[in-house]
Coordinates of C-alpha atoms and ligand atoms in Angstrom, one line a residue:
X68 CA 178.4 -188.5 -112.1
X69 CA 176.2 -191.4 -111.4
X70 CA 172.5 -191.3 -110.6
X71 CA 170.7 -193.9 -108.6
X72 CA 166.9 -194.3 -108.6
X73 CA 164.8 -197.0 -107.1
X74 CA 161.2 -198.1 -107.6
X75 CA 158.7 -200.8 -106.7
X76 CA 159.2 -203.7 -109.1
X77 CA 156.6 -206.3 -108.2
X78 CA 155.2 -208.5 -105.4
X79 CA 156.8 -211.8 -104.5
X80 CA 154.6 -214.9 -104.1
X81 CA 154.8 -214.5 -100.3
X82 CA 153.5 -210.9 -100.6
X83 CA 156.7 -209.0 -100.0
X84 CA 157.6 -206.2 -102.4
X85 CA 160.6 -206.3 -104.6
X86 CA 162.5 -203.2 -105.7
X87 CA 164.5 -202.4 -108.8
X88 CA 167.5 -200.0 -108.6
X89 CA 168.7 -198.1 -111.6
X90 CA 172.3 -196.9 -111.8
X91 CA 173.2 -194.7 -114.7
X92 CA 176.3 -192.7 -115.7
X93 CA 174.7 -191.2 -118.8
X94 CA 176.3 -193.9 -121.0
X95 CA 175.7 -197.2 -119.3
X96 CA 172.6 -197.9 -117.3
X97 CA 172.4 -200.9 -114.9
X98 CA 169.3 -202.3 -113.3
X99 CA 169.5 -204.5 -110.2
X100 CA 166.9 -205.9 -107.9
X101 CA 166.9 -206.7 -104.2
X102 CA 165.3 -210.0 -105.2
X103 CA 168.3 -212.3 -105.7
X104 CA 170.6 -209.4 -106.2
X105 CA 169.6 -209.9 -109.8
X106 CA 171.2 -207.7 -112.5
X107 CA 168.2 -207.5 -114.8
X108 CA 169.7 -205.3 -117.5
X109 CA 172.8 -203.4 -118.6
X110 CA 172.3 -200.9 -121.4
X111 CA 175.6 -200.4 -123.1
X112 CA 176.4 -198.5 -126.3
X113 CA 177.8 -200.2 -129.5
X114 CA 180.6 -198.7 -131.5
X115 CA 178.2 -196.2 -133.0
X116 CA 177.0 -195.1 -129.6
X117 CA 173.7 -197.0 -129.9
X118 CA 172.7 -198.5 -126.5
X119 CA 171.1 -201.9 -126.1
X120 CA 170.6 -204.4 -123.4
X121 CA 173.4 -207.0 -123.1
X122 CA 171.9 -209.0 -120.3
X123 CA 169.5 -211.9 -120.7
X124 CA 166.4 -212.0 -118.4
X125 CA 162.7 -211.5 -118.0
X126 CA 160.3 -208.6 -117.6
X127 CA 158.8 -209.4 -114.2
X128 CA 160.0 -210.5 -110.8
X129 CA 157.5 -213.4 -111.0
X130 CA 159.4 -214.8 -114.0
X131 CA 162.6 -214.6 -112.0
X132 CA 161.0 -216.3 -109.0
X133 CA 160.2 -219.3 -111.4
X134 CA 163.6 -219.1 -113.2
X135 CA 165.7 -222.2 -113.3
X136 CA 168.8 -220.7 -114.9
X137 CA 170.1 -218.3 -112.2
X138 CA 169.7 -215.4 -114.6
X139 CA 171.6 -212.4 -113.4
X140 CA 171.6 -213.5 -109.8
X141 CA 174.0 -213.4 -106.9
X142 CA 174.7 -217.0 -106.1
X143 CA 175.9 -218.5 -102.8
X144 CA 176.7 -219.8 -100.2
X145 CA 178.7 -221.9 -102.6
X146 CA 178.5 -221.1 -106.4
X147 CA 179.0 -224.1 -108.7
X148 CA 179.0 -227.7 -107.6
X149 CA 179.8 -229.6 -104.4
X150 CA 180.2 -233.3 -105.1
X151 CA 177.9 -235.7 -103.2
X152 CA 176.3 -232.6 -101.6
X153 CA 178.7 -232.9 -98.7
X154 CA 182.1 -231.8 -97.3
X155 CA 184.1 -232.1 -94.2
X156 CA 185.5 -229.1 -92.4
X157 CA 187.4 -229.2 -89.0
X158 CA 186.4 -232.9 -88.6
X159 CA 182.7 -232.4 -89.1
X160 CA 180.9 -233.6 -92.2
X161 CA 178.1 -231.3 -93.4
X162 CA 175.3 -232.6 -95.6
X163 CA 173.9 -230.1 -98.0
X164 CA 170.7 -229.7 -99.9
X165 CA 171.2 -231.7 -103.1
X166 CA 169.5 -230.0 -106.1
X167 CA 171.3 -231.7 -109.1
X168 CA 171.2 -235.4 -108.7
X169 CA 173.6 -236.4 -105.9
X170 CA 175.4 -233.0 -106.0
X171 CA 174.7 -229.5 -104.9
X172 CA 174.6 -226.7 -107.5
X173 CA 174.8 -222.9 -106.7
X174 CA 174.1 -223.3 -103.0
X175 CA 170.9 -225.4 -103.2
X176 CA 167.9 -223.2 -102.3
X177 CA 170.6 -220.6 -102.4
X178 CA 170.9 -216.9 -102.2
X179 CA 169.5 -216.2 -105.6
X180 CA 165.9 -216.5 -104.7
X181 CA 166.1 -214.6 -101.4
X182 CA 165.0 -211.0 -100.9
X183 CA 168.1 -209.1 -99.9
X184 CA 168.0 -205.9 -97.7
X185 CA 168.9 -203.1 -100.1
X186 CA 170.1 -199.5 -99.6
X187 CA 170.9 -197.0 -102.3
X188 CA 174.4 -195.4 -102.4
X189 CA 175.4 -192.3 -104.3
X190 CA 176.8 -194.5 -107.1
X191 CA 175.3 -197.9 -106.4
X192 CA 173.5 -200.2 -104.0
X193 CA 174.4 -202.3 -100.9
X194 CA 172.7 -205.7 -100.7
X195 CA 172.7 -207.6 -97.4
X196 CA 171.6 -211.1 -96.6
X197 CA 171.5 -213.1 -93.4
X198 CA 171.9 -216.9 -94.0
X199 CA 171.1 -218.8 -90.8
X200 CA 173.3 -221.7 -89.4
X201 CA 172.3 -224.9 -91.2
X202 CA 170.6 -223.1 -94.2
X203 CA 171.0 -225.6 -97.1
X204 CA 173.3 -227.5 -94.7
X205 CA 176.1 -224.9 -94.5
X206 CA 177.6 -224.2 -91.0
X207 CA 177.4 -220.9 -89.3
X208 CA 175.1 -217.9 -89.2
X209 CA 176.4 -215.9 -92.1
X210 CA 176.1 -212.2 -92.9
X211 CA 176.8 -211.5 -96.6
X212 CA 177.1 -208.1 -98.3
X213 CA 177.4 -207.3 -101.9
X214 CA 178.2 -203.7 -102.7
X215 CA 177.5 -202.9 -106.4
X216 CA 178.8 -199.7 -107.8
X217 CA 178.9 -198.0 -111.2
X218 CA 181.8 -195.6 -112.2
X219 CA 181.6 -192.6 -114.4
X220 CA 181.4 -192.7 -118.2
X221 CA 185.2 -192.5 -118.6
X222 CA 185.5 -196.1 -117.5
X223 CA 182.0 -197.7 -117.4
X224 CA 183.1 -200.0 -114.6
X225 CA 180.5 -202.0 -112.7
X226 CA 181.9 -203.6 -109.5
X227 CA 180.5 -206.1 -107.1
X228 CA 182.4 -206.3 -103.8
X229 CA 181.4 -209.4 -101.7
X230 CA 182.1 -209.6 -98.0
X231 CA 180.9 -212.2 -95.6
X232 CA 181.4 -213.4 -92.0
X233 CA 180.2 -216.5 -90.2
X234 CA 180.1 -217.4 -86.5
X235 CA 181.3 -221.0 -87.4
X236 CA 184.0 -222.1 -89.7
X237 CA 182.4 -222.4 -93.1
X238 CA 182.9 -222.1 -96.9
X239 CA 182.0 -219.1 -99.1
X240 CA 182.0 -218.9 -102.9
X241 CA 179.9 -215.9 -104.0
X242 CA 179.5 -214.8 -107.6
X243 CA 177.2 -213.3 -110.1
X244 CA 175.5 -215.4 -112.7
X245 CA 174.6 -212.8 -115.4
X246 CA 174.3 -214.1 -119.0
X247 CA 175.7 -211.6 -121.5
X248 CA 175.0 -211.3 -125.2
X249 CA 177.0 -208.4 -126.5
X250 CA 175.0 -208.5 -129.8
X251 CA 171.7 -208.4 -127.8
X252 CA 170.0 -211.0 -129.9
X253 CA 170.2 -214.5 -131.2
X254 CA 173.0 -216.7 -129.8
X255 CA 176.5 -215.8 -128.7
X256 CA 178.3 -217.9 -131.3
X257 CA 180.8 -215.6 -133.1
X258 CA 181.7 -213.6 -129.9
X259 CA 185.5 -213.6 -129.5
X260 CA 186.9 -214.5 -126.0
X261 CA 190.3 -214.2 -124.3
X262 CA 190.9 -215.7 -120.9
X263 CA 193.9 -215.1 -118.7
X264 CA 194.3 -218.8 -118.0
X265 CA 196.8 -221.3 -119.2
X266 CA 195.2 -224.1 -117.2
X267 CA 191.7 -225.4 -116.5
X268 CA 190.0 -228.0 -114.4
X269 CA 188.7 -231.0 -116.5
X270 CA 185.4 -232.4 -115.3
X271 CA 183.6 -235.8 -115.2
X272 CA 180.2 -236.3 -116.7
X273 CA 178.4 -234.6 -113.9
X274 CA 180.6 -231.5 -114.4
X275 CA 182.6 -232.2 -111.2
X276 CA 186.3 -231.5 -111.6
X277 CA 188.4 -234.6 -111.6
X278 CA 191.0 -232.9 -109.5
X279 CA 193.5 -232.6 -112.4
X280 CA 194.7 -229.1 -113.3
X281 CA 195.5 -229.4 -117.0
X282 CA 197.3 -227.1 -119.4
X283 CA 195.1 -225.5 -122.1
X284 CA 197.9 -225.3 -124.7
X285 CA 197.0 -226.9 -128.0
X286 CA 193.4 -227.7 -126.9
X287 CA 190.0 -226.1 -127.6
X288 CA 190.3 -224.7 -124.0
X289 CA 193.2 -222.4 -125.1
X290 CA 191.8 -218.9 -124.9
X291 CA 195.1 -217.3 -124.1
X292 CA 194.8 -215.7 -127.5
X293 CA 191.4 -214.5 -128.6
X294 CA 189.3 -217.4 -129.8
X295 CA 186.0 -217.2 -131.7
X296 CA 183.2 -219.1 -130.0
X297 CA 182.2 -221.5 -132.7
X298 CA 180.8 -224.2 -130.5
X299 CA 179.0 -223.5 -127.2
X300 CA 179.9 -226.6 -125.3
X301 CA 182.0 -224.7 -122.8
X302 CA 181.0 -225.1 -119.2
X303 CA 184.4 -225.2 -117.4
X304 CA 186.4 -223.5 -114.7
X305 CA 189.6 -221.9 -115.9
X306 CA 192.5 -221.3 -113.5
X307 CA 193.4 -217.6 -113.6
X308 CA 197.0 -216.7 -114.0
X309 CA 196.7 -213.4 -112.1
X310 CA 198.6 -210.2 -112.9
X311 CA 197.2 -207.0 -114.5
X312 CA 195.4 -208.6 -117.4
X313 CA 191.7 -209.0 -117.3
X314 CA 190.5 -212.4 -116.3
X315 CA 188.3 -212.4 -119.4
X316 CA 187.9 -210.1 -122.4
X317 CA 185.1 -210.5 -124.9
X318 CA 184.4 -208.7 -128.1
X319 CA 181.4 -209.0 -130.4
X320 CA 182.6 -208.2 -133.9
X321 CA 179.3 -206.9 -135.4
X322 CA 178.6 -204.3 -132.7
X323 CA 182.1 -203.8 -131.4
X324 CA 180.9 -204.1 -127.8
X325 CA 183.5 -205.4 -125.4
X326 CA 183.3 -206.8 -121.9
X327 CA 186.4 -207.0 -119.6
X328 CA 186.1 -209.0 -116.3
X329 CA 188.6 -208.5 -113.5
X330 CA 188.5 -210.4 -110.2
X331 CA 190.3 -211.3 -107.0
X332 CA 189.0 -214.9 -107.3
X333 CA 191.3 -217.8 -108.4
X334 CA 189.0 -219.2 -111.1
X335 CA 186.4 -218.3 -113.7
X336 CA 183.5 -220.5 -114.9
X337 CA 183.0 -219.9 -118.6
X338 CA 179.5 -221.2 -119.5
X339 CA 177.9 -220.7 -122.9
X340 CA 174.3 -221.4 -122.0
X341 CA 174.3 -224.9 -123.4
X342 CA 171.6 -226.0 -120.9
X343 CA 169.3 -223.0 -121.6
X344 CA 165.9 -224.5 -122.7
X345 CA 163.8 -222.3 -125.0
X346 CA 161.9 -219.6 -123.2
X347 CA 160.5 -216.1 -123.6
X348 CA 162.8 -213.4 -122.4
X349 CA 162.2 -209.7 -122.0
X350 CA 163.3 -209.0 -125.6
X351 CA 162.0 -212.2 -127.3
X352 CA 163.0 -215.8 -127.5
X353 CA 165.9 -217.1 -125.6
X354 CA 167.4 -220.4 -126.6
X355 CA 170.5 -222.6 -126.3
X356 CA 173.7 -220.5 -126.3
X357 CA 171.5 -217.3 -125.9
X358 CA 174.1 -215.9 -123.5
X359 CA 177.4 -216.6 -121.9
X360 CA 178.3 -216.4 -118.2
X361 CA 181.7 -215.6 -116.9
X362 CA 181.5 -216.4 -113.2
X363 CA 184.6 -215.5 -111.1
X364 CA 184.8 -218.1 -108.3
X365 CA 186.7 -220.6 -106.3
X366 CA 187.1 -223.9 -108.3
X367 CA 184.0 -226.1 -108.3
X368 CA 183.9 -228.7 -105.5
X369 CA 186.9 -227.0 -103.7
X370 CA 185.6 -228.0 -100.2
X371 CA 186.4 -231.6 -101.2
X372 CA 189.7 -231.0 -103.1
X373 CA 192.5 -230.1 -100.7
X374 CA 194.9 -229.0 -103.5
X375 CA 192.5 -226.4 -104.9
X376 CA 192.7 -222.9 -103.4
X377 CA 190.8 -223.0 -100.1
X378 CA 187.3 -221.4 -99.9
X379 CA 187.2 -222.1 -96.2
X380 CA 186.6 -219.1 -93.9
X381 CA 187.2 -219.4 -90.2
X382 CA 184.6 -218.2 -87.6
X383 CA 184.8 -214.4 -87.4
X384 CA 187.2 -214.1 -90.4
X385 CA 186.3 -211.8 -93.2
X386 CA 185.7 -213.2 -96.7
X387 CA 186.3 -210.5 -99.3
X388 CA 186.3 -210.9 -103.1
X389 CA 185.6 -208.6 -105.9
X390 CA 184.3 -208.8 -109.5
X391 CA 184.6 -205.9 -111.9
X392 CA 183.0 -205.7 -115.3
X393 CA 184.1 -203.0 -117.8
X394 CA 181.8 -202.2 -120.7
X395 CA 183.5 -200.8 -123.8
X396 CA 183.8 -200.8 -127.6
X397 CA 186.4 -201.7 -130.3
X398 CA 186.4 -200.2 -133.7
Ligands
BGC541 C1 177.0 -224.0 -114.5 C2 176.1 -224.8 -115.5 C3 174.7 -224.8 -115.1 C4 174.2 -223.3 -115.0 C5 172.8 -223.3 -114.4 C6 176.4 -222.6 -114.5 O1 177.1 -221.8 -113.6 O2 178.3 -224.0 -114.9 O3 176.6 -226.1 -115.6 O4 173.9 -225.5 -116.0 O5 175.1 -222.6 -114.1 O6 172.2 -222.2 -115.0

């Protein structure tokens, strides 16, 4: 049995009200806003049943409006980077908003700072966003939906189902950018991570994939067996192998908390918060490596790399991808 409550959360700079939805199954409680579709907190029990908040973030919507780290947000129209802020589709070259040097990151102005239309469900919330033709340079009037649901306490499964349609051929790459810290304080070094990926996409010095798809075997990118995060330099897309295994499995040894991530998407960005500058968070100081992101996605810069899985969606066609997080414990 899941309960869903909603309340006024704060007022945006333009005067519009933002809401906060609370989904609870009695064991796990998730809070999510219609502003940016931001997951502001997940209270999950440790191995002794003691709940704590495993999501990095802020107390107020005003802090999220000023945030530079995409904390907890739904990102789009294209998560991750597009080289040169441009791509060609169907013979037309589209010039996008550039927000990281010459490149575009996370959709430019993006979806993460928009107020989505939200509606409560019996076990979750539906978020809807209209993105006009040409917004941030992307083609097509797009209607995007994220359905976020929490399961009962037997599985503690939080799912986000993304669907989108456009009236022109376009690209979509939608994901969530939550930073997790299963210990709920300090940094995430010491967490143990397994990824269902025997290949990854090496990057250049602006974090754009070189186009190579390289085996992880024998390298520090080999997470096919559980690996302790000793060094937080990771900010890479891993090529998911598919099958029934979770795309990612994380365990925090001190608290026993675990996170499993499943997805229909072909890749996952594993980012250890290496660019997080010091800031005050809702539970105290946040610093470098304060949280990790596991962002299921199409590979970075796919619109410009023909041999990467295609993120192109034809006019009228349905884009449909899912992310599932499962919160658990290990003894
Ligand atoms: C990227 C990082 C970037 C961060 C921004 C992540 O998805 O992989 O390179 O710094 O987003 O917060």
